[in-house]
Coordinates of C-alpha atoms and ligand atoms in Angstrom, one line a residue:
M1 CA -49.8 143.6 176.4
T2 CA -48.0 144.4 173.1
D3 CA -47.9 141.8 170.3
H4 CA -44.2 141.3 171.1
E5 CA -44.9 140.7 174.8
A6 CA -47.7 138.3 174.0
M7 CA -45.4 136.3 171.7
A8 CA -42.7 136.2 174.3
A9 CA -45.1 134.9 176.9
L10 CA -46.4 132.2 174.4
Y11 CA -42.9 131.1 173.5
K12 CA -42.1 130.6 177.2
R13 CA -45.0 128.2 177.4
L14 CA -44.1 126.4 174.2
E15 CA -40.3 126.4 174.4
K16 CA -40.0 122.6 175.2
V17 CA -42.2 121.6 172.2
V18 CA -41.2 124.0 169.4
V19 CA -37.7 124.3 167.9
P20 CA -36.2 127.7 168.6
E21 CA -35.1 128.3 165.0
A22 CA -38.7 128.0 163.9
W23 CA -40.2 130.4 166.4
E24 CA -39.6 133.8 164.6
G25 CA -41.5 132.6 161.6
M26 CA -44.2 131.1 163.7
A27 CA -44.6 134.3 165.8
A28 CA -45.1 136.3 162.6
D29 CA -47.8 133.9 161.4
I30 CA -49.5 133.8 164.8
T31 CA -49.6 137.6 164.9
A32 CA -50.9 137.8 161.4
I33 CA -53.6 135.1 162.0
R34 CA -54.8 136.8 165.1
A35 CA -55.3 140.1 163.2
L36 CA -57.0 138.3 160.3
K37 CA -59.4 136.6 162.7
K38 CA -60.4 140.1 164.1
E39 CA -60.7 141.6 160.6
K40 CA -62.9 138.8 159.2
N41 CA -64.9 137.9 162.4
A42 CA -63.4 134.4 162.2
V43 CA -62.6 131.7 164.6
V44 CA -60.2 128.7 164.4
L45 CA -61.5 125.3 165.5
A46 CA -58.5 123.1 166.2
H47 CA -58.4 119.4 166.7
N48 CA -56.2 118.0 169.5
Y49 CA -53.8 116.7 166.9
M50 CA -52.8 120.1 165.8
T51 CA -49.2 121.1 166.5
P52 CA -48.6 123.3 169.6
E53 CA -48.1 126.5 167.7
V54 CA -51.5 126.1 166.1
Y55 CA -53.2 124.7 169.2
F56 CA -51.9 127.3 171.6
G57 CA -51.2 130.1 169.2
V58 CA -54.3 130.6 167.1
A59 CA -57.1 128.2 168.2
D60 CA -60.3 129.6 169.7
V61 CA -61.8 126.2 170.3
T62 CA -59.9 123.0 170.8
G63 CA -61.1 119.5 171.3
D64 CA -62.0 116.1 170.0
S65 CA -64.3 115.5 167.0
L66 CA -67.4 115.6 169.2
A67 CA -66.5 118.8 170.9
L68 CA -65.7 120.5 167.6
A69 CA -69.0 119.4 166.1
R70 CA -70.9 120.6 169.2
E71 CA -69.0 123.9 169.4
A72 CA -69.4 124.6 165.7
A73 CA -73.1 124.5 166.2
A74 CA -72.9 127.4 168.6
M75 CA -70.6 129.8 166.7
Q76 CA -71.9 133.4 166.2
V77 CA -69.2 134.4 163.7
D78 CA -68.9 134.9 159.9
V79 CA -66.0 132.6 159.2
I80 CA -64.9 129.3 160.7
V81 CA -61.5 127.9 159.9
C82 CA -61.2 124.2 160.6
A83 CA -57.8 123.3 161.7
G84 CA -58.3 119.6 161.3
V85 CA -59.0 117.1 158.5
H86 CA -61.6 117.4 155.7
F87 CA -64.5 115.5 157.4
M88 CA -64.2 117.9 160.4
A89 CA -64.6 120.9 158.1
E90 CA -67.6 119.2 156.5
T91 CA -69.1 118.6 159.9
A92 CA -68.6 122.2 160.8
K93 CA -70.3 123.3 157.6
L94 CA -73.2 120.9 158.2
M95 CA -73.8 122.6 161.5
N96 CA -73.3 126.1 160.1
P97 CA -74.8 126.1 156.6
S98 CA -75.0 129.9 156.5
R99 CA -71.4 130.6 157.5
I100 CA -68.2 130.4 155.5
V101 CA -66.2 127.3 156.6
L102 CA -62.6 127.1 155.4
A103 CA -60.4 124.1 155.1
P104 CA -56.8 125.2 155.0
D105 CA -55.6 122.3 152.8
L106 CA -57.9 120.1 150.7
Q107 CA -55.4 117.3 150.7
A108 CA -55.9 116.9 154.5
G109 CA -58.1 113.8 154.3
C110 CA -58.4 110.7 156.5
S111 CA -57.8 107.0 155.8
L112 CA -60.9 106.0 157.6
A113 CA -63.1 108.5 155.7
D114 CA -61.5 107.2 152.4
C115 CA -62.3 103.6 153.0
I116 CA -66.1 103.7 152.6
T117 CA -68.4 105.2 149.9
P118 CA -72.1 106.0 149.8
Q119 CA -72.5 102.9 147.5
D120 CA -70.9 100.7 150.2
V121 CA -73.5 102.0 152.7
R122 CA -76.3 101.4 150.3
A123 CA -75.1 97.8 149.8
L124 CA -75.0 97.4 153.6
R125 CA -78.6 98.7 153.8
T126 CA -79.7 96.1 151.3
K127 CA -77.9 93.3 153.2
Y128 CA -79.2 94.4 156.6
P129 CA -82.5 96.2 155.9
D130 CA -83.7 96.1 159.5
L131 CA -80.6 97.3 161.2
P132 CA -79.7 101.0 162.0
I133 CA -76.4 102.1 160.4
I134 CA -74.2 104.2 162.7
T135 CA -71.4 106.1 161.0
Y136 CA -68.3 107.2 162.9
V137 CA -67.8 111.0 162.3
N138 CA -64.7 110.2 160.3
T139 CA -66.6 109.9 157.0
S140 CA -67.6 112.1 154.2
A141 CA -70.9 114.0 154.3
A142 CA -72.0 111.8 151.4
V143 CA -71.5 108.7 153.6
K144 CA -73.2 110.3 156.6
A145 CA -76.2 111.1 154.3
E146 CA -76.7 107.4 153.8
C147 CA -76.5 106.5 157.6
D148 CA -79.0 106.9 160.4
I149 CA -76.9 108.5 163.1
C150 CA -73.3 109.6 163.6
C151 CA -71.0 108.8 166.6
T152 CA -67.5 109.7 167.7
S153 CA -65.0 107.8 169.7
G154 CA -66.2 109.8 172.7
N155 CA -69.8 108.7 172.6
A156 CA -69.9 105.5 170.4
K157 CA -71.1 103.2 173.2
K158 CA -73.8 105.7 174.3
I159 CA -75.0 106.1 170.7
V160 CA -75.1 102.3 170.1
E161 CA -77.2 101.9 173.3
S162 CA -79.4 104.9 172.6
L163 CA -81.0 103.1 169.7
G164 CA -82.6 100.5 171.9
V165 CA -82.0 97.6 169.4
P166 CA -80.1 94.4 169.9
E167 CA -78.0 94.7 166.7
V168 CA -76.5 97.6 164.7
V169 CA -74.1 98.1 161.8
M170 CA -71.2 100.5 162.5
V171 CA -69.0 102.0 159.8
P172 CA -66.2 102.4 158.9
D173 CA -63.7 101.7 161.7
E174 CA -63.5 97.9 162.4
Y175 CA -61.4 98.4 165.5
L176 CA -63.7 101.1 167.1
A177 CA -66.6 98.8 166.5
Q178 CA -64.9 95.8 168.1
N179 CA -63.7 97.9 171.0
V180 CA -67.2 99.2 171.7
A181 CA -68.7 95.7 171.2
R182 CA -66.6 94.6 174.2
Q183 CA -68.4 97.2 176.4
T184 CA -72.0 96.5 175.4
S185 CA -74.5 93.7 174.9
V186 CA -75.5 95.1 171.6
T187 CA -74.2 93.1 168.6
I188 CA -72.2 95.4 166.3
I189 CA -71.6 94.5 162.7
P190 CA -68.4 96.3 161.6
W191 CA -67.0 97.5 158.3
H192 CA -63.4 96.8 157.5
G193 CA -61.8 100.3 157.6
H194 CA -58.8 101.2 159.8
C195 CA -57.0 104.4 160.7
E196 CA -53.6 104.1 159.0
V197 CA -52.0 105.7 162.1
H198 CA -53.6 103.8 165.0
E199 CA -53.6 100.4 163.3
Q200 CA -49.8 100.5 163.5
Y201 CA -49.7 100.2 167.3
A202 CA -49.1 96.6 168.4
P203 CA -49.5 94.7 171.7
Q204 CA -45.7 93.9 171.7
E205 CA -45.1 97.6 171.8
I206 CA -47.0 97.9 175.1
A207 CA -45.1 95.1 176.7
A208 CA -41.8 96.7 175.6
L209 CA -42.9 100.1 176.9
R210 CA -43.8 98.7 180.3
R211 CA -40.4 97.0 180.5
A212 CA -38.6 100.2 179.4
H213 CA -40.5 102.7 181.6
Q214 CA -41.3 101.2 185.1
G215 CA -44.8 102.1 186.2
I216 CA -45.8 103.9 183.0
T217 CA -49.5 104.5 182.4
I218 CA -50.6 103.6 178.8
I219 CA -53.7 105.2 177.3
A220 CA -54.9 104.0 173.9
H221 CA -57.3 105.6 171.4
P222 CA -60.2 103.3 170.5
E223 CA -59.0 103.3 166.8
C224 CA -56.1 101.1 168.0
P225 CA -56.5 97.3 167.5
P226 CA -58.5 95.6 170.3
D227 CA -55.5 93.6 171.5
V228 CA -53.7 96.9 172.1
V229 CA -56.7 98.6 173.8
A230 CA -57.1 95.4 176.0
Q231 CA -53.6 96.0 177.4
A232 CA -53.9 99.7 178.0
D233 CA -54.8 101.2 181.4
F234 CA -57.5 103.4 179.8
S235 CA -59.0 104.0 176.4
G236 CA -61.0 107.0 175.2
S237 CA -61.3 109.8 172.6
T238 CA -58.7 112.5 172.6
V239 CA -60.6 114.6 175.0
N240 CA -61.3 111.6 177.3
M241 CA -57.6 111.0 177.3
S242 CA -56.8 114.6 178.4
D243 CA -59.5 114.5 181.0
W244 CA -58.2 111.2 182.4
V245 CA -54.6 112.6 182.6
A246 CA -55.9 115.8 184.3
A247 CA -57.9 113.8 186.8
H248 CA -55.3 111.1 187.6
H249 CA -52.0 112.9 187.2
P250 CA -49.9 109.8 186.3
R251 CA -46.1 110.3 186.7
H252 CA -45.2 108.8 183.3
V253 CA -47.7 108.3 180.6
M254 CA -47.9 107.4 177.0
L255 CA -50.8 108.4 174.8
L256 CA -51.1 105.8 172.0
T257 CA -52.4 108.2 169.4
E258 CA -51.2 111.0 167.2
R259 CA -47.9 112.5 168.4
S260 CA -48.9 116.2 168.7
M261 CA -51.5 115.4 171.2
S262 CA -48.8 114.5 173.7
D263 CA -46.9 117.8 173.0
N264 CA -50.0 119.7 173.7
A265 CA -50.8 117.8 176.9
A266 CA -47.2 118.2 178.0
V267 CA -47.6 122.0 177.8
D268 CA -50.8 121.8 179.9
H269 CA -49.2 119.4 182.4
P270 CA -45.5 120.3 182.8
A271 CA -45.1 118.0 185.9
I272 CA -46.1 114.9 184.0
D273 CA -43.6 112.9 181.9
F274 CA -45.2 112.2 178.5
V275 CA -43.3 109.5 176.6
R276 CA -43.8 110.6 173.0
P277 CA -45.4 108.1 170.6
R278 CA -43.7 107.5 167.3
L279 CA -46.7 108.1 165.0
S280 CA -48.1 111.2 163.5
C281 CA -51.1 111.7 161.1
P282 CA -49.8 112.8 157.7
Y283 CA -53.1 114.5 157.0
M284 CA -53.4 116.5 160.2
K285 CA -49.8 117.6 159.7
L286 CA -50.8 119.4 156.4
I287 CA -52.6 122.0 158.6
T288 CA -50.0 124.5 159.6
L289 CA -49.8 128.2 160.6
A290 CA -48.9 129.0 157.0
S291 CA -51.9 127.1 155.6
I292 CA -54.3 128.7 158.1
R293 CA -52.9 132.2 157.4
R294 CA -53.3 131.6 153.6
A295 CA -56.9 130.3 154.2
L296 CA -57.8 133.5 155.9
E297 CA -56.0 135.8 153.5
T298 CA -57.5 134.2 150.4
M299 CA -60.8 133.0 152.0
T300 CA -60.2 129.5 150.6
Y301 CA -61.0 126.6 150.5
S302 CA -64.6 127.2 151.2
I303 CA -66.5 124.0 152.0
E304 CA -69.7 123.6 150.0
I305 CA -72.1 120.6 150.4
E306 CA -75.1 120.3 148.1
E307 CA -78.3 120.3 150.0
A308 CA -79.4 116.9 148.8
I309 CA -76.5 115.5 150.8
A310 CA -76.2 118.1 153.5
A311 CA -79.8 117.7 154.8
P312 CA -79.6 113.9 155.6
A313 CA -76.0 114.2 156.7
R314 CA -76.9 117.0 159.1
R315 CA -79.8 114.9 160.4
A316 CA -77.3 112.1 161.3
V317 CA -75.0 114.6 163.1
E318 CA -77.9 116.4 164.9
R319 CA -79.3 113.0 166.0
M320 CA -75.9 112.3 167.6
V321 CA -75.6 115.8 169.3
A322 CA -79.2 115.3 170.7
V323 CA -78.2 112.1 172.6
K324 CA -77.5 113.2 176.1
Ligands
LIG1 P1 -61.2 112.1 168.5 O1 -62.6 112.2 168.1 O2 -61.0 111.2 169.6 O3 -60.6 113.4 168.7 O4 -60.5 111.4 167.2 C1 -60.5 111.8 165.9 C2 -59.5 111.1 165.1 O5 -59.4 111.3 163.9 C3 -58.6 110.2 165.8 O6 -57.7 109.6 164.9
LIG2 FE1 -57.9 109.8 160.1 FE2 -56.3 108.3 161.5 FE3 -55.5 110.8 160.8 FE4 -57.5 110.4 162.7 S1 -55.3 109.9 162.8 S2 -57.5 111.9 161.0 S3 -58.5 108.6 161.9 S4 -55.9 109.1 159.4

C-alpha cells in the first residue's frame, strides 16, 4: 500500500472524529512521524486520552497508565516517545534507563502529580511511621522515590490488598483512595489531591444525563468524586472502561473521563452511541502530531532522572508490576 493509500484508509476510519479541513496537515505529520520512527528505531507509547489522529495514526502501543508502564518495560528499541503527560514519560524512563525517552512537551504535567512533593511524603512517613505509603502512578519520580509501592487506577484495590496490612496511606488522589476504600476492608488514609478534570463531574450531571438519554450506561473513572462513582453503572481505569464497553456493547454510553477517550472508543465501536463528555485534560492536549514530530526530529525533550531518585522510584514501580 502506498503512503497515499494508507492515509486514505486511515481517514476513512477517522472521518467522524477529525475535522476534514485539518486532515491534510495531519496526514503529512503522520507520514513524517512513521518515517522518523523507522529511521530512529523509535516507538510511540500513547495514552488513551490522546486525540484520534495520534492514537490511530502514530501509536505503537496504546493503553492506560498500567499498560504503558508494563509495555515500556518490554521495549527493544532505541527511542521511546511518550504521548502522554510527564509522569508517564518518567515512568517509561524508570523502566528503560538505557533508552532515550522523549516527552514531546515539558508543559504537559498533571494536577494530581503537582499536588504532592517529596517533603509531603516524608511528613506523612513521620506521622504514620508504621504504615506503607502507596503512590498513585500520577506523581513525579521524586515522590515515587519516597513511597513503598506504586498503583494505578487499574490495580489500586489489588495493590492495597497485596500488602497484607489493615491500614495504608495512599497519595495523592483523595477520590481514588475513597473509591477504593469502598471496595476493601483495608483502611486507607488519603492525601487531599484531585484531578482538575475528573473532580468537575457532579452527581446532578448523572441524573440529568439519565433523564436526557433514556437507558444510557454511565461509566466513571475512579478519579471522579465518590458520589459520582456511586451513581455510575461501572467504574474503572481507562482500559477497564474500554474492556467493559467491548464486553457489554451498551447501545448508548457515556464515559465520564477525558473527552478524547470517547472519540477513540467510537472509532473502535462504530455501532455504539458515545455521548461525548464535556471535559478534556489541558495537559494531555499539549501532545499533538506536531509536538511528536518535533520531538523525533530534534530528539527532545529527553527525560533524565538522577539515579538517587530513579533507583527507589523504580523499585516502587517494579513492586507494582510484580503484583499479579
Ligand atoms: P488511567 O491509568 O486510567 O489511564 O488514568 C490515567 C489518568 O491520568 C486519568 O486521568
Ligand atoms: Fe492528570 Fe487529570 Fe489530566 Fe489525568 S486527566 S493527566 S489525572 S490532570
